[in-house]
Amino acid sequence: MRIVIAGGHGQIALRLEKLLAARGDEVAGIIRKAEQSADLREAGAEPVVLDLESASVEEVASHLQGADAAVFAAGAGPGSGTDRKDTVDKGAAVLFADAAVRAGVRRFLVVSSMGADPQHEGDEIFDVYLRAKGAADEYVRGLDALDWTILRPGMLTNDAGNGQVRLEAHTGRGPIPRDDVAAVLAELLDTPATHGLTLELISGSAPVSVAVKSVAGN
Protein backbone atom coordinates (compact mmCIF):
# COMPACT_ATOMS: atom_id res chain seq x y z
CA MET A 1 0.00 0.00 0.00
CA ARG A 2 0.96 3.64 -0.38
CA ILE A 3 0.10 5.55 2.79
CA VAL A 4 0.38 9.30 3.36
CA ILE A 5 0.70 10.50 6.96
CA ALA A 6 0.00 14.08 8.01
CA GLY A 7 2.20 15.14 10.90
CA GLY A 8 4.92 12.82 9.68
CA HIS A 9 7.49 13.91 12.27
CA GLY A 10 5.25 13.28 15.28
CA GLN A 11 6.20 10.66 17.83
CA ILE A 12 3.42 8.26 16.82
CA ALA A 13 3.88 8.97 13.10
CA LEU A 14 7.61 8.15 13.14
CA ARG A 15 6.88 4.84 14.86
CA LEU A 16 4.12 4.07 12.35
CA GLU A 17 6.36 4.94 9.41
CA LYS A 18 8.99 2.48 10.63
CA LEU A 19 6.39 -0.29 11.00
CA LEU A 20 4.86 0.31 7.57
CA ALA A 21 8.19 0.63 5.77
CA ALA A 22 9.49 -2.54 7.45
CA ARG A 23 6.56 -4.54 6.12
CA GLY A 24 7.04 -3.20 2.61
CA ASP A 25 4.51 -0.40 2.35
CA GLU A 26 5.36 2.84 0.57
CA VAL A 27 5.05 5.67 3.09
CA ALA A 28 5.10 9.45 2.72
CA GLY A 29 5.06 11.81 5.68
CA ILE A 30 3.91 15.43 5.46
CA ILE A 31 6.16 17.71 7.51
CA ARG A 32 6.35 21.47 8.03
CA LYS A 33 10.13 21.81 8.36
CA ALA A 34 12.63 20.59 5.76
CA GLU A 35 15.17 19.87 8.52
CA GLN A 36 12.92 17.04 9.72
CA SER A 37 13.40 15.15 6.43
CA ALA A 38 16.39 13.08 7.58
CA ASP A 39 14.39 11.62 10.48
CA LEU A 40 11.66 10.49 8.09
CA ARG A 41 14.14 8.93 5.69
CA GLU A 42 15.70 7.09 8.59
CA ALA A 43 12.24 5.73 9.44
CA GLY A 44 11.80 4.59 5.83
CA ALA A 45 9.38 7.32 4.76
CA GLU A 46 9.46 9.85 1.94
CA PRO A 47 9.37 13.40 3.38
CA VAL A 48 6.88 15.84 1.88
CA VAL A 49 7.44 19.43 3.03
CA LEU A 50 4.06 21.15 3.19
CA ASP A 51 2.48 23.49 5.75
CA LEU A 52 -1.05 22.27 6.44
CA GLU A 53 -1.90 25.60 8.06
CA SER A 54 -1.47 27.48 4.79
CA ALA A 55 -1.78 24.87 2.00
CA SER A 56 -4.84 24.64 -0.25
CA VAL A 57 -7.00 21.55 -0.65
CA GLU A 58 -5.62 21.16 -4.18
CA GLU A 59 -2.01 21.26 -2.97
CA VAL A 60 -2.61 18.60 -0.34
CA ALA A 61 -4.67 16.47 -2.73
CA SER A 62 -1.80 16.45 -5.21
CA HIS A 63 0.33 14.62 -2.62
CA LEU A 64 -2.48 12.17 -1.90
CA GLN A 65 -3.00 11.14 -5.52
CA GLY A 66 -2.56 7.39 -5.90
CA ALA A 67 -2.48 6.69 -2.17
CA ASP A 68 -4.36 3.73 -0.73
CA ALA A 69 -4.83 5.33 2.68
CA ALA A 70 -4.26 8.56 4.60
CA VAL A 71 -3.53 8.98 8.30
CA PHE A 72 -4.01 12.27 10.16
CA ALA A 73 -1.48 12.25 12.99
CA ALA A 74 -0.65 15.96 13.10
CA GLY A 75 -1.00 18.13 16.18
CA ALA A 76 -0.14 21.61 17.33
CA GLY A 77 1.78 20.13 20.25
CA PRO A 78 1.68 20.74 24.01
CA GLY A 79 3.57 24.04 23.85
CA SER A 80 1.17 25.70 21.40
CA GLY A 81 -1.49 28.29 22.18
CA THR A 82 -5.22 28.21 21.60
CA ASP A 83 -5.01 29.65 18.07
CA ARG A 84 -3.02 26.69 16.77
CA LYS A 85 -5.44 24.21 18.34
CA ASP A 86 -7.95 25.65 15.89
CA THR A 87 -5.63 25.89 12.87
CA VAL A 88 -3.88 22.52 13.29
CA ASP A 89 -5.89 20.16 15.47
CA LYS A 90 -9.12 21.20 13.76
CA GLY A 91 -8.29 23.13 10.60
CA ALA A 92 -5.52 20.89 9.26
CA ALA A 93 -7.59 17.78 9.99
CA VAL A 94 -10.53 19.18 8.02
CA LEU A 95 -8.20 20.21 5.17
CA PHE A 96 -6.55 16.78 5.04
CA ALA A 97 -9.95 15.04 4.98
CA ASP A 98 -11.20 17.30 2.19
CA ALA A 99 -8.00 16.65 0.25
CA ALA A 100 -8.43 12.89 0.65
CA VAL A 101 -11.94 13.18 -0.78
CA ARG A 102 -10.61 15.30 -3.65
CA ALA A 103 -7.87 12.75 -4.38
CA GLY A 104 -10.24 9.78 -4.15
CA VAL A 105 -8.50 8.22 -1.14
CA ARG A 106 -11.24 6.42 0.80
CA ARG A 107 -9.37 4.84 3.72
CA PHE A 108 -8.79 7.53 6.31
CA LEU A 109 -7.51 7.16 9.87
CA VAL A 110 -7.51 9.90 12.51
CA VAL A 111 -5.35 9.92 15.62
CA SER A 112 -7.67 11.77 17.97
CA SER A 113 -7.74 12.05 21.76
CA MET A 114 -9.75 10.46 24.50
CA GLY A 115 -12.35 12.98 25.65
CA ALA A 116 -12.47 14.83 22.31
CA ASP A 117 -15.84 16.54 22.11
CA PRO A 118 -16.92 19.66 20.19
CA GLN A 119 -19.13 20.55 23.17
CA HIS A 120 -16.42 20.07 25.80
CA GLU A 121 -16.55 22.85 28.37
CA GLY A 122 -13.73 24.84 29.93
CA ASP A 123 -11.30 27.63 29.11
CA GLU A 124 -7.93 25.96 29.64
CA ILE A 125 -5.74 25.21 26.62
CA PHE A 126 -6.43 21.48 26.97
CA ASP A 127 -10.17 22.20 26.94
CA VAL A 128 -9.74 24.11 23.68
CA TYR A 129 -7.71 21.19 22.33
CA LEU A 130 -10.44 18.66 23.16
CA ARG A 131 -13.06 20.86 21.47
CA ALA A 132 -10.87 21.22 18.36
CA LYS A 133 -10.22 17.48 18.13
CA GLY A 134 -13.90 16.76 18.71
CA ALA A 135 -14.95 19.18 15.98
CA ALA A 136 -12.46 17.62 13.56
CA ASP A 137 -13.70 14.11 14.37
CA GLU A 138 -17.30 15.21 13.86
CA TYR A 139 -16.42 16.70 10.47
CA VAL A 140 -14.67 13.54 9.29
CA ARG A 141 -17.59 11.38 10.42
CA GLY A 142 -19.86 13.44 8.17
CA LEU A 143 -17.92 12.64 4.99
CA ASP A 144 -19.57 9.74 3.18
CA ALA A 145 -16.70 9.64 0.67
CA LEU A 146 -14.29 8.43 3.37
CA ASP A 147 -14.00 5.00 4.99
CA TRP A 148 -12.87 6.57 8.24
CA THR A 149 -11.75 5.14 11.55
CA ILE A 150 -11.10 7.46 14.50
CA LEU A 151 -8.67 6.25 17.15
CA ARG A 152 -8.71 7.92 20.57
CA PRO A 153 -5.74 6.80 22.68
CA GLY A 154 -5.55 7.33 26.42
CA MET A 155 -2.57 8.93 28.16
CA LEU A 156 0.41 8.52 25.84
CA THR A 157 3.67 7.20 27.26
CA ASN A 158 7.13 6.45 25.88
CA ASP A 159 7.24 3.08 27.62
CA ALA A 160 8.19 0.17 25.38
CA GLY A 161 5.09 -1.32 23.80
CA ASN A 162 4.15 -4.88 24.64
CA GLY A 163 1.43 -5.35 22.02
CA GLN A 164 -1.27 -5.91 24.64
CA VAL A 165 -4.16 -3.47 24.35
CA ARG A 166 -7.79 -2.77 25.06
CA LEU A 167 -9.61 -1.37 22.01
CA GLU A 168 -13.31 -0.63 22.33
CA ALA A 169 -15.88 2.09 21.73
CA HIS A 170 -15.45 3.05 25.38
CA THR A 171 -12.53 1.79 27.45
CA GLY A 172 -12.35 4.24 30.30
CA ARG A 173 -9.16 6.17 30.90
CA GLY A 174 -5.71 4.65 31.10
CA PRO A 175 -2.19 4.85 29.66
CA ILE A 176 -0.98 3.49 26.33
CA PRO A 177 2.58 3.41 24.94
CA ARG A 178 3.05 5.25 21.65
CA ASP A 179 4.60 2.02 20.30
CA ASP A 180 1.28 0.25 20.76
CA VAL A 181 -0.73 3.13 19.25
CA ALA A 182 1.40 2.84 16.11
CA ALA A 183 0.94 -0.94 16.04
CA VAL A 184 -2.84 -0.54 16.28
CA LEU A 185 -2.85 2.04 13.46
CA ALA A 186 -0.88 -0.33 11.23
CA GLU A 187 -3.37 -3.11 11.97
CA LEU A 188 -6.34 -0.81 11.33
CA LEU A 189 -4.92 0.04 7.91
CA ASP A 190 -5.04 -3.68 7.12
CA THR A 191 -8.59 -4.04 8.45
CA PRO A 192 -10.99 -1.98 6.33
CA ALA A 193 -13.94 -3.54 8.17
CA THR A 194 -13.18 -1.13 11.03
CA HIS A 195 -14.43 1.83 8.97
CA GLY A 196 -17.16 3.88 10.57
CA LEU A 197 -15.86 3.22 14.10
CA THR A 198 -14.67 5.64 16.77
CA LEU A 199 -12.46 3.63 19.12
CA GLU A 200 -10.75 4.27 22.43
CA LEU A 201 -7.39 2.63 23.13
CA ILE A 202 -5.53 1.88 26.36
CA SER A 203 -3.17 -0.85 27.49
CA GLY A 204 -4.89 -4.15 28.12
CA SER A 205 -4.62 -7.89 27.72
CA ALA A 206 -5.50 -8.54 24.06
CA PRO A 207 -2.85 -8.81 21.34
CA VAL A 208 -3.16 -5.96 18.83
CA SER A 209 -4.34 -8.18 15.96
CA VAL A 210 -6.95 -9.86 18.15
CA ALA A 211 -8.23 -6.54 19.49
CA VAL A 212 -8.62 -5.09 16.01
CA LYS A 213 -10.31 -8.20 14.61
CA SER A 214 -12.69 -8.13 17.56
CA VAL A 215 -13.93 -4.60 16.90
CA ALA A 216 -14.07 -5.27 13.16
CA GLY A 217 -16.59 -8.02 13.82
CA ASN A 218 -18.90 -5.76 15.84
Coordinates of C-alpha atoms in Angstrom, one line a residue:
M1 CA 0.0 0.0 0.0
R2 CA 1.0 3.6 -0.4
I3 CA 0.1 5.5 2.8
V4 CA 0.4 9.3 3.4
I5 CA 0.7 10.5 7.0
A6 CA 0.0 14.1 8.0
G7 CA 2.2 15.1 10.9
G8 CA 4.9 12.8 9.7
H9 CA 7.5 13.9 12.3
G10 CA 5.2 13.3 15.3
Q11 CA 6.2 10.7 17.8
I12 CA 3.4 8.3 16.8
A13 CA 3.9 9.0 13.1
L14 CA 7.6 8.2 13.1
R15 CA 6.9 4.8 14.9
L16 CA 4.1 4.1 12.3
E17 CA 6.4 4.9 9.4
K18 CA 9.0 2.5 10.6
L19 CA 6.4 -0.3 11.0
L20 CA 4.9 0.3 7.6
A21 CA 8.2 0.6 5.8
A22 CA 9.5 -2.5 7.5
R23 CA 6.6 -4.5 6.1
G24 CA 7.0 -3.2 2.6
D25 CA 4.5 -0.4 2.3
E26 CA 5.4 2.8 0.6
V27 CA 5.1 5.7 3.1
A28 CA 5.1 9.5 2.7
G29 CA 5.1 11.8 5.7
I30 CA 3.9 15.4 5.5
I31 CA 6.2 17.7 7.5
R32 CA 6.4 21.5 8.0
K33 CA 10.1 21.8 8.4
A34 CA 12.6 20.6 5.8
E35 CA 15.2 19.9 8.5
Q36 CA 12.9 17.0 9.7
S37 CA 13.4 15.2 6.4
A38 CA 16.4 13.1 7.6
D39 CA 14.4 11.6 10.5
L40 CA 11.7 10.5 8.1
R41 CA 14.1 8.9 5.7
E42 CA 15.7 7.1 8.6
A43 CA 12.2 5.7 9.4
G44 CA 11.8 4.6 5.8
A45 CA 9.4 7.3 4.8
E46 CA 9.5 9.8 1.9
P47 CA 9.4 13.4 3.4
V48 CA 6.9 15.8 1.9
V49 CA 7.4 19.4 3.0
L50 CA 4.1 21.2 3.2
D51 CA 2.5 23.5 5.7
L52 CA -1.0 22.3 6.4
E53 CA -1.9 25.6 8.1
S54 CA -1.5 27.5 4.8
A55 CA -1.8 24.9 2.0
S56 CA -4.8 24.6 -0.3
V57 CA -7.0 21.5 -0.6
E58 CA -5.6 21.2 -4.2
E59 CA -2.0 21.3 -3.0
V60 CA -2.6 18.6 -0.3
A61 CA -4.7 16.5 -2.7
S62 CA -1.8 16.4 -5.2
H63 CA 0.3 14.6 -2.6
L64 CA -2.5 12.2 -1.9
Q65 CA -3.0 11.1 -5.5
G66 CA -2.6 7.4 -5.9
A67 CA -2.5 6.7 -2.2
D68 CA -4.4 3.7 -0.7
A69 CA -4.8 5.3 2.7
A70 CA -4.3 8.6 4.6
V71 CA -3.5 9.0 8.3
F72 CA -4.0 12.3 10.2
A73 CA -1.5 12.3 13.0
A74 CA -0.6 16.0 13.1
G75 CA -1.0 18.1 16.2
A76 CA -0.1 21.6 17.3
G77 CA 1.8 20.1 20.3
P78 CA 1.7 20.7 24.0
G79 CA 3.6 24.0 23.8
S80 CA 1.2 25.7 21.4
G81 CA -1.5 28.3 22.2
T82 CA -5.2 28.2 21.6
D83 CA -5.0 29.6 18.1
R84 CA -3.0 26.7 16.8
K85 CA -5.4 24.2 18.3
D86 CA -7.9 25.7 15.9
T87 CA -5.6 25.9 12.9
V88 CA -3.9 22.5 13.3
D89 CA -5.9 20.2 15.5
K90 CA -9.1 21.2 13.8
G91 CA -8.3 23.1 10.6
A92 CA -5.5 20.9 9.3
A93 CA -7.6 17.8 10.0
V94 CA -10.5 19.2 8.0
L95 CA -8.2 20.2 5.2
F96 CA -6.6 16.8 5.0
A97 CA -9.9 15.0 5.0
D98 CA -11.2 17.3 2.2
A99 CA -8.0 16.6 0.3
A100 CA -8.4 12.9 0.6
V101 CA -11.9 13.2 -0.8
R102 CA -10.6 15.3 -3.7
A103 CA -7.9 12.7 -4.4
G104 CA -10.2 9.8 -4.2
V105 CA -8.5 8.2 -1.1
R106 CA -11.2 6.4 0.8
R107 CA -9.4 4.8 3.7
F108 CA -8.8 7.5 6.3
L109 CA -7.5 7.2 9.9
V110 CA -7.5 9.9 12.5
V111 CA -5.3 9.9 15.6
S112 CA -7.7 11.8 18.0
S113 CA -7.7 12.1 21.8
M114 CA -9.8 10.5 24.5
G115 CA -12.4 13.0 25.6
A116 CA -12.5 14.8 22.3
D117 CA -15.8 16.5 22.1
P118 CA -16.9 19.7 20.2
Q119 CA -19.1 20.6 23.2
H120 CA -16.4 20.1 25.8
E121 CA -16.6 22.9 28.4
G122 CA -13.7 24.8 29.9
D123 CA -11.3 27.6 29.1
E124 CA -7.9 26.0 29.6
I125 CA -5.7 25.2 26.6
F126 CA -6.4 21.5 27.0
D127 CA -10.2 22.2 26.9
V128 CA -9.7 24.1 23.7
Y129 CA -7.7 21.2 22.3
L130 CA -10.4 18.7 23.2
R131 CA -13.1 20.9 21.5
A132 CA -10.9 21.2 18.4
K133 CA -10.2 17.5 18.1
G134 CA -13.9 16.8 18.7
A135 CA -15.0 19.2 16.0
A136 CA -12.5 17.6 13.6
D137 CA -13.7 14.1 14.4
E138 CA -17.3 15.2 13.9
Y139 CA -16.4 16.7 10.5
V140 CA -14.7 13.5 9.3
R141 CA -17.6 11.4 10.4
G142 CA -19.9 13.4 8.2
L143 CA -17.9 12.6 5.0
D144 CA -19.6 9.7 3.2
A145 CA -16.7 9.6 0.7
L146 CA -14.3 8.4 3.4
D147 CA -14.0 5.0 5.0
W148 CA -12.9 6.6 8.2
T149 CA -11.8 5.1 11.6
I150 CA -11.1 7.5 14.5
L151 CA -8.7 6.2 17.2
R152 CA -8.7 7.9 20.6
P153 CA -5.7 6.8 22.7
G154 CA -5.5 7.3 26.4
M155 CA -2.6 8.9 28.2
L156 CA 0.4 8.5 25.8
T157 CA 3.7 7.2 27.3
N158 CA 7.1 6.4 25.9
D159 CA 7.2 3.1 27.6
A160 CA 8.2 0.2 25.4
G161 CA 5.1 -1.3 23.8
N162 CA 4.2 -4.9 24.6
G163 CA 1.4 -5.3 22.0
Q164 CA -1.3 -5.9 24.6
V165 CA -4.2 -3.5 24.3
R166 CA -7.8 -2.8 25.1
L167 CA -9.6 -1.4 22.0
E168 CA -13.3 -0.6 22.3
A169 CA -15.9 2.1 21.7
H170 CA -15.5 3.1 25.4
T171 CA -12.5 1.8 27.4
G172 CA -12.3 4.2 30.3
R173 CA -9.2 6.2 30.9
G174 CA -5.7 4.6 31.1
P175 CA -2.2 4.8 29.7
I176 CA -1.0 3.5 26.3
P177 CA 2.6 3.4 24.9
R178 CA 3.0 5.3 21.7
D179 CA 4.6 2.0 20.3
D180 CA 1.3 0.2 20.8
V181 CA -0.7 3.1 19.2
A182 CA 1.4 2.8 16.1
A183 CA 0.9 -0.9 16.0
V184 CA -2.8 -0.5 16.3
L185 CA -2.9 2.0 13.5
A186 CA -0.9 -0.3 11.2
E187 CA -3.4 -3.1 12.0
L188 CA -6.3 -0.8 11.3
L189 CA -4.9 0.0 7.9
D190 CA -5.0 -3.7 7.1
T191 CA -8.6 -4.0 8.5
P192 CA -11.0 -2.0 6.3
A193 CA -13.9 -3.5 8.2
T194 CA -13.2 -1.1 11.0
H195 CA -14.4 1.8 9.0
G196 CA -17.2 3.9 10.6
L197 CA -15.9 3.2 14.1
T198 CA -14.7 5.6 16.8
L199 CA -12.5 3.6 19.1
E200 CA -10.7 4.3 22.4
L201 CA -7.4 2.6 23.1
I202 CA -5.5 1.9 26.4
S203 CA -3.2 -0.8 27.5
G204 CA -4.9 -4.2 28.1
S205 CA -4.6 -7.9 27.7
A206 CA -5.5 -8.5 24.1
P207 CA -2.8 -8.8 21.3
V208 CA -3.2 -6.0 18.8
S209 CA -4.3 -8.2 16.0
V210 CA -6.9 -9.9 18.1
A211 CA -8.2 -6.5 19.5
V212 CA -8.6 -5.1 16.0
K213 CA -10.3 -8.2 14.6
S214 CA -12.7 -8.1 17.6
V215 CA -13.9 -4.6 16.9
A216 CA -14.1 -5.3 13.2
G217 CA -16.6 -8.0 13.8
N218 CA -18.9 -5.8 15.8

